[in-house]
Coordinates of N, CA and C in Angstrom, one line a residue:
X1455 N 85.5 210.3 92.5 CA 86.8 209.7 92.7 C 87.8 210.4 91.9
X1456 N 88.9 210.5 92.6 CA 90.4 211.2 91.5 C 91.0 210.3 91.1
X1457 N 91.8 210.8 90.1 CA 93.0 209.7 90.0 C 93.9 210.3 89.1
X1458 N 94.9 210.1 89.5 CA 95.9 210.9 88.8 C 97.6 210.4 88.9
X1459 N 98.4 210.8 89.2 CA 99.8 210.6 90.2 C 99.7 210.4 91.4
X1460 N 100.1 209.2 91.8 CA 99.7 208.4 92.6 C 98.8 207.6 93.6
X1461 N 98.1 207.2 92.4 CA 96.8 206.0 92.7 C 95.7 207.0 92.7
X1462 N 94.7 206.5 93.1 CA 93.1 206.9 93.2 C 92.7 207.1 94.5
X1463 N 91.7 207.8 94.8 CA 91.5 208.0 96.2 C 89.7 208.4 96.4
X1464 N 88.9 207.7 96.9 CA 87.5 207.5 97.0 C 87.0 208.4 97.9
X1465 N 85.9 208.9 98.3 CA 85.4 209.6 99.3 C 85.0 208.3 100.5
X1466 N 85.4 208.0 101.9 CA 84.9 207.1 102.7 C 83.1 206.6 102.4
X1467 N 83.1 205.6 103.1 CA 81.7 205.1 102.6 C 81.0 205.4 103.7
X1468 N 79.6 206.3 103.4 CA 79.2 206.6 104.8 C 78.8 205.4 105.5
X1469 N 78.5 204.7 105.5 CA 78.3 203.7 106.5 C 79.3 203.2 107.6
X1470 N 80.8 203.5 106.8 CA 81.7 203.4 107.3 C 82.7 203.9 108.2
X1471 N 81.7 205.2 108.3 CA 82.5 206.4 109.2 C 81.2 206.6 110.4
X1472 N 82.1 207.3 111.1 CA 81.0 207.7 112.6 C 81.5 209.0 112.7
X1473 N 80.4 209.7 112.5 CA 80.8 211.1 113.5 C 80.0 211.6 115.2
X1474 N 80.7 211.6 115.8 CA 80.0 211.6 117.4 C 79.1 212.9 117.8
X1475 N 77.9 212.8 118.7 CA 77.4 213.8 118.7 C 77.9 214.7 120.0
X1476 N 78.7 213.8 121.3 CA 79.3 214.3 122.0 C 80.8 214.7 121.9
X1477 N 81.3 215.6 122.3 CA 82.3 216.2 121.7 C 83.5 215.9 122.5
X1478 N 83.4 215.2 124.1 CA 84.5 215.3 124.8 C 85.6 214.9 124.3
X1479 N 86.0 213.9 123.7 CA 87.1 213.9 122.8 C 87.3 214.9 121.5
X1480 N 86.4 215.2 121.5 CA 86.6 216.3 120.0 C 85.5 215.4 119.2
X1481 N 85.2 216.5 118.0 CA 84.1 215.7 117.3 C 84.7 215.5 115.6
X1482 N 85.3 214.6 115.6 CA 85.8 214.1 114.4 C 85.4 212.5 113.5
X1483 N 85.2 212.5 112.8 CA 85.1 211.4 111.9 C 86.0 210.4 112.1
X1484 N 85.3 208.9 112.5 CA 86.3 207.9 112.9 C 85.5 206.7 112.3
X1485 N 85.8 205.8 112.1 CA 85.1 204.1 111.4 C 84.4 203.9 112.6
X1486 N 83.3 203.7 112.2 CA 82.0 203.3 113.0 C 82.6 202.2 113.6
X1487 N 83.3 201.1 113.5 CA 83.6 200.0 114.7 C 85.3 200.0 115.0
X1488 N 85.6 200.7 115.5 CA 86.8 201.1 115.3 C 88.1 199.7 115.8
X1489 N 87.5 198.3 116.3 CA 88.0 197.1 116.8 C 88.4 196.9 115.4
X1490 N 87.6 196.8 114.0 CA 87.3 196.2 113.3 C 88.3 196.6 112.0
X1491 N 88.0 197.9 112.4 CA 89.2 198.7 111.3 C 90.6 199.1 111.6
X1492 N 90.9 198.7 113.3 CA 92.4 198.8 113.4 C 92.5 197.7 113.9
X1493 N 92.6 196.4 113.3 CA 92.9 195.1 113.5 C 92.2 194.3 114.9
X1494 N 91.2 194.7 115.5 CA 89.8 193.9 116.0 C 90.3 193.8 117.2
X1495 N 91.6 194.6 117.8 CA 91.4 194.6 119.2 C 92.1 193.7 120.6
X1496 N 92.2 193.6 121.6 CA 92.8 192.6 122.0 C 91.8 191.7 122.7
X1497 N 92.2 190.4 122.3 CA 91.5 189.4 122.8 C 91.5 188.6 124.2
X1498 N 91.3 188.7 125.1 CA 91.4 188.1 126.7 C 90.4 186.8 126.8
X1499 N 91.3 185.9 127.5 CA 90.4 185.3 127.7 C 90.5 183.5 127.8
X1500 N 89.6 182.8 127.0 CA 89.6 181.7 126.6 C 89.2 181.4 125.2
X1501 N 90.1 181.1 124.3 CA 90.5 180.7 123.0 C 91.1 182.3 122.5
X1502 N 91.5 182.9 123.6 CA 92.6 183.8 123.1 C 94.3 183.6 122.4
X1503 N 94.9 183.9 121.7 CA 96.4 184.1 121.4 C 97.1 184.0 123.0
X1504 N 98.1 183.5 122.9 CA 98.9 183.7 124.1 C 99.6 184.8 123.9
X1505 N 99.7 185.4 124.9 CA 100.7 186.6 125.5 C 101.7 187.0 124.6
X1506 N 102.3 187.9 123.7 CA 103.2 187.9 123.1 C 104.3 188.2 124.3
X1507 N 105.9 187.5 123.9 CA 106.8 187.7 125.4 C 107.7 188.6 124.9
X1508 N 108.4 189.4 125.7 CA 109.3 190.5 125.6 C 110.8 189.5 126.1
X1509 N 111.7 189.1 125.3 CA 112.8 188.4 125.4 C 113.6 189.0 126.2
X1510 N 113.5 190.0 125.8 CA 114.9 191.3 126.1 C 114.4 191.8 127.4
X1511 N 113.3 191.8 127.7 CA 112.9 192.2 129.0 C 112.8 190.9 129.9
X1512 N 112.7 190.1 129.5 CA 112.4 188.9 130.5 C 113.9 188.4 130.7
X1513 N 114.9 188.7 129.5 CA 116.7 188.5 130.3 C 117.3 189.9 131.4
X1514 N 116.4 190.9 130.8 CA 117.1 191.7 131.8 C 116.1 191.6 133.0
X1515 N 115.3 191.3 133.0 CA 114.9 191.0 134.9 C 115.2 190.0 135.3
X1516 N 115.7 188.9 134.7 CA 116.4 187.5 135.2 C 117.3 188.1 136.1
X1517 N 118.3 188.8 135.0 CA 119.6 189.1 135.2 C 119.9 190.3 136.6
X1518 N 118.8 191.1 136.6 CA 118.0 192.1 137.8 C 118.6 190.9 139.1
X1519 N 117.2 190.0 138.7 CA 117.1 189.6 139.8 C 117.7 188.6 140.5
X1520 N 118.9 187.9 139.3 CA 120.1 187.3 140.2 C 121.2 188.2 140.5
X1521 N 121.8 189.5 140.3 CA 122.1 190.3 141.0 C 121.6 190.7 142.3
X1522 N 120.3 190.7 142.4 CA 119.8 191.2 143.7 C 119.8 190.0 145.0
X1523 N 119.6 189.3 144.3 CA 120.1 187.3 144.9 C 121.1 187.1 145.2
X1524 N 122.0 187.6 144.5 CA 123.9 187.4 144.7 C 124.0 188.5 145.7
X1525 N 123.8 189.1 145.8 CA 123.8 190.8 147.0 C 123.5 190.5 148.3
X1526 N 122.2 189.9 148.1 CA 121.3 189.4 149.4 C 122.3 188.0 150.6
X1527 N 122.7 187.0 149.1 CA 123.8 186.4 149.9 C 125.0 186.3 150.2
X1528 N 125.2 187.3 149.6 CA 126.8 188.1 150.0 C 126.5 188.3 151.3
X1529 N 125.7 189.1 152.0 CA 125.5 189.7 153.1 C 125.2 188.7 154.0
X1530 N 124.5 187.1 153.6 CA 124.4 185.9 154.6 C 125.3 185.4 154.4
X1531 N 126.3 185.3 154.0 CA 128.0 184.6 153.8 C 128.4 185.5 154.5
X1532 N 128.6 187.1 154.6 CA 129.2 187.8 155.9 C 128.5 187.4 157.1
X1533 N 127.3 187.4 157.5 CA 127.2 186.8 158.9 C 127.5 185.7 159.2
X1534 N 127.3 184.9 158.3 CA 127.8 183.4 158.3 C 129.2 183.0 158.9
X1535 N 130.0 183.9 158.1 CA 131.3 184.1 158.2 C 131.6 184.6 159.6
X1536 N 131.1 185.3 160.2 CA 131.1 185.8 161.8 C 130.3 185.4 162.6
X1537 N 129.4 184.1 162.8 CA 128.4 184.0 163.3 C 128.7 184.1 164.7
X1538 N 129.9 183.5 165.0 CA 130.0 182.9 166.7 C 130.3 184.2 167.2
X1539 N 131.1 185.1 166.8 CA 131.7 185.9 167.3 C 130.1 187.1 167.5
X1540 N 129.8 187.2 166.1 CA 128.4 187.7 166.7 C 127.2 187.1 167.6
X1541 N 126.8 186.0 167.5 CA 126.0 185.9 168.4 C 127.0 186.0 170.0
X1542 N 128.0 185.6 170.2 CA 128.6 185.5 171.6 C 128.6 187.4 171.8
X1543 N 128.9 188.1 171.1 CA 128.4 189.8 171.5 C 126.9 189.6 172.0
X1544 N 126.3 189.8 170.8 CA 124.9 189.5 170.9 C 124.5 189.2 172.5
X1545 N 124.9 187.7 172.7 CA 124.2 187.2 174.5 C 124.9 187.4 175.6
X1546 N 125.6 188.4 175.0 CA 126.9 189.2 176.3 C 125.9 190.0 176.9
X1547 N 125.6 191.1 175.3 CA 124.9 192.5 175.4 C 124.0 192.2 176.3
X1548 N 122.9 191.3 175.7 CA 121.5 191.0 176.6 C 121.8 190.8 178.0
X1549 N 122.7 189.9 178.6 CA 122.8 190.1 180.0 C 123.6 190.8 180.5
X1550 N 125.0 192.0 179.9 CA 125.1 193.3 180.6 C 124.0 194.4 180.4
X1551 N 122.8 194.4 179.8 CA 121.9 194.8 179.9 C 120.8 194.8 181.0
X1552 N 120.4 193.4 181.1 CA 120.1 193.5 182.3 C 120.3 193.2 183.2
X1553 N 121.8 193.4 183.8 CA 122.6 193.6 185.0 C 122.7 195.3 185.4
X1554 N 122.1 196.1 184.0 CA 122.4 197.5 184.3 C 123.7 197.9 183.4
X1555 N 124.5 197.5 182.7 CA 125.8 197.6 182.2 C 125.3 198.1 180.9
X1556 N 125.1 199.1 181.0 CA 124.3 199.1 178.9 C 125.7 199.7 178.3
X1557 N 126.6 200.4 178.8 CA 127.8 201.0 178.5 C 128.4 199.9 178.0
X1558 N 128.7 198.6 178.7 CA 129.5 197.8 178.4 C 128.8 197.0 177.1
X1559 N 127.5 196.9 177.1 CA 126.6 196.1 175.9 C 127.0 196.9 175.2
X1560 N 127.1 198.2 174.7 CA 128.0 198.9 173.3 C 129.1 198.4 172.9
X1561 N 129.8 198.4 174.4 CA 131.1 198.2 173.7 C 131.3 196.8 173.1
X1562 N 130.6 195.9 173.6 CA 130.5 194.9 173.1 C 130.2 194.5 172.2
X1563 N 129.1 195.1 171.0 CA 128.4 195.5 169.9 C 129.2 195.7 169.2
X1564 N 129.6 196.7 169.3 CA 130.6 197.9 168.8 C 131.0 197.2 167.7
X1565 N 132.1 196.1 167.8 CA 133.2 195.4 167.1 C 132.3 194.5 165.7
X1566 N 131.3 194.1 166.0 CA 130.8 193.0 165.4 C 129.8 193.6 164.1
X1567 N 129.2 194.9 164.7 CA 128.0 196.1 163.6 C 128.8 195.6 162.7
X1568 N 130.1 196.0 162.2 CA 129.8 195.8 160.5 C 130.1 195.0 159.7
X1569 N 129.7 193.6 160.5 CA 129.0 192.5 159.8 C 127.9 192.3 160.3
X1570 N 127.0 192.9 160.1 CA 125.6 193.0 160.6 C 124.9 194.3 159.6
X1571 N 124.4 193.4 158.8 CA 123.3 194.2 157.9 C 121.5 194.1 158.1
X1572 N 121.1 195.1 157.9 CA 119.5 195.1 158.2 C 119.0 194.5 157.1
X1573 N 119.7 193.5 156.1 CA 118.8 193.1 155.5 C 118.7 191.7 155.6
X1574 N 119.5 190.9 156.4 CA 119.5 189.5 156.8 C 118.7 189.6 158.6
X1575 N 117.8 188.9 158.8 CA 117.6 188.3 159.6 C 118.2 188.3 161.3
X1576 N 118.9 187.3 161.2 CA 120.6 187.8 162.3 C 120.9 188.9 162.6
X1577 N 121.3 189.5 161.0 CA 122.2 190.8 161.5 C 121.2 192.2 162.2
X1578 N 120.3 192.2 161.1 CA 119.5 193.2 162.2 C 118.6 192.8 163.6
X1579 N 119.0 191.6 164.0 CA 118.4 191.4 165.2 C 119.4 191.9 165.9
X1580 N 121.1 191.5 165.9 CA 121.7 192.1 166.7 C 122.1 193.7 166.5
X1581 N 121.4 194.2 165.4 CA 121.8 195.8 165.3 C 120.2 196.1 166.1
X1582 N 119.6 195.4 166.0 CA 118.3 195.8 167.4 C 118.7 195.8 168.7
X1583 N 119.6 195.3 169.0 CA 120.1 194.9 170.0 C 121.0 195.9 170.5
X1584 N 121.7 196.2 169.5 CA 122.8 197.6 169.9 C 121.7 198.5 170.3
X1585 N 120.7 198.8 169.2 CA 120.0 200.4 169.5 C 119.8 200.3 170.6
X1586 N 118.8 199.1 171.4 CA 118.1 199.5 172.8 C 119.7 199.4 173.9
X1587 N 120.9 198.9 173.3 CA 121.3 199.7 174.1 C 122.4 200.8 174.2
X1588 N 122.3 201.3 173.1 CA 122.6 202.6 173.1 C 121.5 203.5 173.9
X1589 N 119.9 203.2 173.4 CA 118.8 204.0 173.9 C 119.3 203.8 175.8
X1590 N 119.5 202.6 176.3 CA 119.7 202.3 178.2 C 120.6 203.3 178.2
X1591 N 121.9 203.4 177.5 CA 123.1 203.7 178.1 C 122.7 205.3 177.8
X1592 N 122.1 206.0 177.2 CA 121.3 207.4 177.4 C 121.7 208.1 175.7
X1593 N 122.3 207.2 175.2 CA 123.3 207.8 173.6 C 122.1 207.3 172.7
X1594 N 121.0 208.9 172.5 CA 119.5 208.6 171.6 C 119.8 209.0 170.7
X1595 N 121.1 209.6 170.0 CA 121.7 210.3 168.8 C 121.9 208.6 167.9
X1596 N 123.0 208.0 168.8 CA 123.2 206.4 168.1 C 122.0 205.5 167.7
X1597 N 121.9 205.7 168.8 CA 120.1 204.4 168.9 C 119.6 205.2 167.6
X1598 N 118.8 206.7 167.5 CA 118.1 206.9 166.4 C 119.2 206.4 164.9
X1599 N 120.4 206.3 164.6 CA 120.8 206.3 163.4 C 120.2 204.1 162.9
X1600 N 121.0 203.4 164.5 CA 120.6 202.2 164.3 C 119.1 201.9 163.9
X1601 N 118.6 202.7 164.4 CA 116.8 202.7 164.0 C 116.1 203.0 162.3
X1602 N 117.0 203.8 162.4 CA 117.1 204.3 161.1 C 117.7 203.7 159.7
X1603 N 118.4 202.7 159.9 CA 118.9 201.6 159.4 C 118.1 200.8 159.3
X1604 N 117.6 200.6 160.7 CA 116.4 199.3 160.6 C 114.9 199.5 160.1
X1605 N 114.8 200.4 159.7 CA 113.2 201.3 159.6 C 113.3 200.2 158.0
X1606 N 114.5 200.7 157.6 CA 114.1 199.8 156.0 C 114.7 198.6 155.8
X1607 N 114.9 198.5 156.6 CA 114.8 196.4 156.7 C 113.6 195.4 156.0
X1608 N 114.0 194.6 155.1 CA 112.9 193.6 154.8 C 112.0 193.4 155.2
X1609 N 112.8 192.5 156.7 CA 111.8 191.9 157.6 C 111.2 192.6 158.4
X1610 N 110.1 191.9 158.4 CA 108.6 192.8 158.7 C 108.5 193.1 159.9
X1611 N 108.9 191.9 161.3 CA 108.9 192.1 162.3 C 109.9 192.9 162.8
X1612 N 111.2 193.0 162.5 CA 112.5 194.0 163.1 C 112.0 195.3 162.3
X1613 N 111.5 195.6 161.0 CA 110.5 197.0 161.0 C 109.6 197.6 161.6
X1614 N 108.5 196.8 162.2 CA 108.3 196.9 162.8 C 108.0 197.5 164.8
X1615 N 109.8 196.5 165.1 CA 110.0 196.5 166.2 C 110.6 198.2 166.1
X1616 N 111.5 198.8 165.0 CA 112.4 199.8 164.9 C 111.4 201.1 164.8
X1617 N 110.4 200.8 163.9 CA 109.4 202.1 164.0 C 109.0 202.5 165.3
X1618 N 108.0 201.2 166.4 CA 107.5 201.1 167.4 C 108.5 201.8 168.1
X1619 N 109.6 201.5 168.5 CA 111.3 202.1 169.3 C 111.3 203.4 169.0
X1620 N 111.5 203.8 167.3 CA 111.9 205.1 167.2 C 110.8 205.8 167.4
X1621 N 109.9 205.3 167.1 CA 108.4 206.6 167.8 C 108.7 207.3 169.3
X1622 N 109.5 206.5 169.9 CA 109.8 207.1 171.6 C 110.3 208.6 171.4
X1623 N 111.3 208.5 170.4 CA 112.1 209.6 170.4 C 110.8 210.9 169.8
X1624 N 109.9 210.5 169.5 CA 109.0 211.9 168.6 C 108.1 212.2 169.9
X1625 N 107.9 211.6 171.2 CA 107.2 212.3 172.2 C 108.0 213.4 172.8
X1626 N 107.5 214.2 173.4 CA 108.1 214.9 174.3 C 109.4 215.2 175.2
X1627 N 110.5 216.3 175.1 CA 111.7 216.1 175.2 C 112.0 215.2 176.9
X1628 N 110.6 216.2 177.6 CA 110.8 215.8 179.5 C 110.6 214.0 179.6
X1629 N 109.5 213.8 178.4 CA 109.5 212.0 178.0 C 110.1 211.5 178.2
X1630 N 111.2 211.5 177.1 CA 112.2 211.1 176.5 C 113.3 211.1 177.8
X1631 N 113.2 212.4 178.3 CA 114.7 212.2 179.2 C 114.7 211.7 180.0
X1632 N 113.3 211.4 180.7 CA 113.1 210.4 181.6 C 113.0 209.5 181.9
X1633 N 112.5 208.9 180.7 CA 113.0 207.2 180.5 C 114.4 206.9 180.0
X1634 N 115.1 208.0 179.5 CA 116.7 207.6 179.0 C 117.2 207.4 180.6
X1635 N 117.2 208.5 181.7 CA 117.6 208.6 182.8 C 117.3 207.8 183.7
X1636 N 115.9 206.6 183.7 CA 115.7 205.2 184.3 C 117.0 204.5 183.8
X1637 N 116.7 204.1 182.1 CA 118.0 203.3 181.8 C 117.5 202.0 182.3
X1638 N 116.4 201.4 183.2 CA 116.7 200.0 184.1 C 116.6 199.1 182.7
X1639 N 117.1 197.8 183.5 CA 116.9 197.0 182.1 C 115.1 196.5 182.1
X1640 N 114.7 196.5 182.8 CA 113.1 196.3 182.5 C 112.6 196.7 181.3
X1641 N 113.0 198.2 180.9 CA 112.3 199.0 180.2 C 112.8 198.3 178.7
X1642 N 113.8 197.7 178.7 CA 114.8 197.0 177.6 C 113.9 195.9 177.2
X1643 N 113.7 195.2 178.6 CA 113.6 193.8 178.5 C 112.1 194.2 177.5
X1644 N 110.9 195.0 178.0 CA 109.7 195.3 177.6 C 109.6 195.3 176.1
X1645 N 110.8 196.0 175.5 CA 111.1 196.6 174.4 C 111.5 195.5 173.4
X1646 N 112.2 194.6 173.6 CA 112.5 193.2 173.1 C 110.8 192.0 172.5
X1647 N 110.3 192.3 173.4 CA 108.9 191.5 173.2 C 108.1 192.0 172.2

């Protein structure tokens, strides 16, 4: 043992040390129970400590996530706020659609898109509604952007419906032009289901 300026200092007790005979971490000298010598470890379980809580983290995800809450119903207070006017586009579109009128179902659309977000319910039903008929009226430039909007929509089924849609456009160009150039509303109606 030394001792001199500033305290005393022992050689470890062998018992107390481990040196490993595999090396993958390196082969250094470490306290044979190493739980025991840097405060025993974490305990899971039953007759464990509870969870220590992060305050500052648990106000800033509150605060996260009534932001993202207040956003979400911003955007159902704007449909809300337009409902009639949107849904009366909306069940115009559907039957100059299948009367053949897909021209006139845009224009009908047209006014109402931007109160219609892909992240409420409503609104991307009737921005599904525009794409297929922009896709009838032969405009696959519009339809793909509407699709494209809807691809990251919440809801599972209008994601769904918008992937299934936009896959048309990745077949073949003679494909593609040939079902734009039917146009019938059949193909619409199919496309809805």
């Amino acid at each position: 043992a030394t001792s001199g300026i500033g305290g005393s200092w022992a050689p470890p007790n062998a018992t107390s040390t481990h040196k490993p005979k595999v090396s993958t971490w390196g082969v250094f000298e470490r306290p044979a129970d190493i739980s025991k010598a840097y405060g025993g470890g974490k305990r899971v379980g039953v007759g464990a400590p509870p969870a220590v809580v992060n305050e500052t983290k648990q106000a800033e995800t509150a605060a996260r996530l009534a932001r993202f809450r207040e956003k979400n119903q911003a955007d159902e207070r704007l449909v809300d706020a337009h409902w009639g006017e949107i849904e009366n586009a909306t069940k115009r579109a559907k039957l100059l659609v299948r009367r053949g009128q897909s021209y006139d179902a845009v224009r009908t659309l047209r006014p109402v898109e931007r109160w219609c977000t892909a992240k409420t319910r409503r609104g991307s039903e009737t921005l599904l509604e525009l794409a297929l008929a922009h896709e009838a009226a032969g405009d696959a430039e519009a339809a793909k952007k509407v699709y494209a909007k809807l691809v990251l929509s919440p809801i599972a089924d209008v994601k769904r419906r918008a992937k299934q849609l936009s896959f048309g456009f990745e077949v073949s160009p003679r494909t593609a032009r040939a079902s734009n150039l039917r146009g019938d509303a059949r193909g619409v109606e199919r496309a809805r289901s």
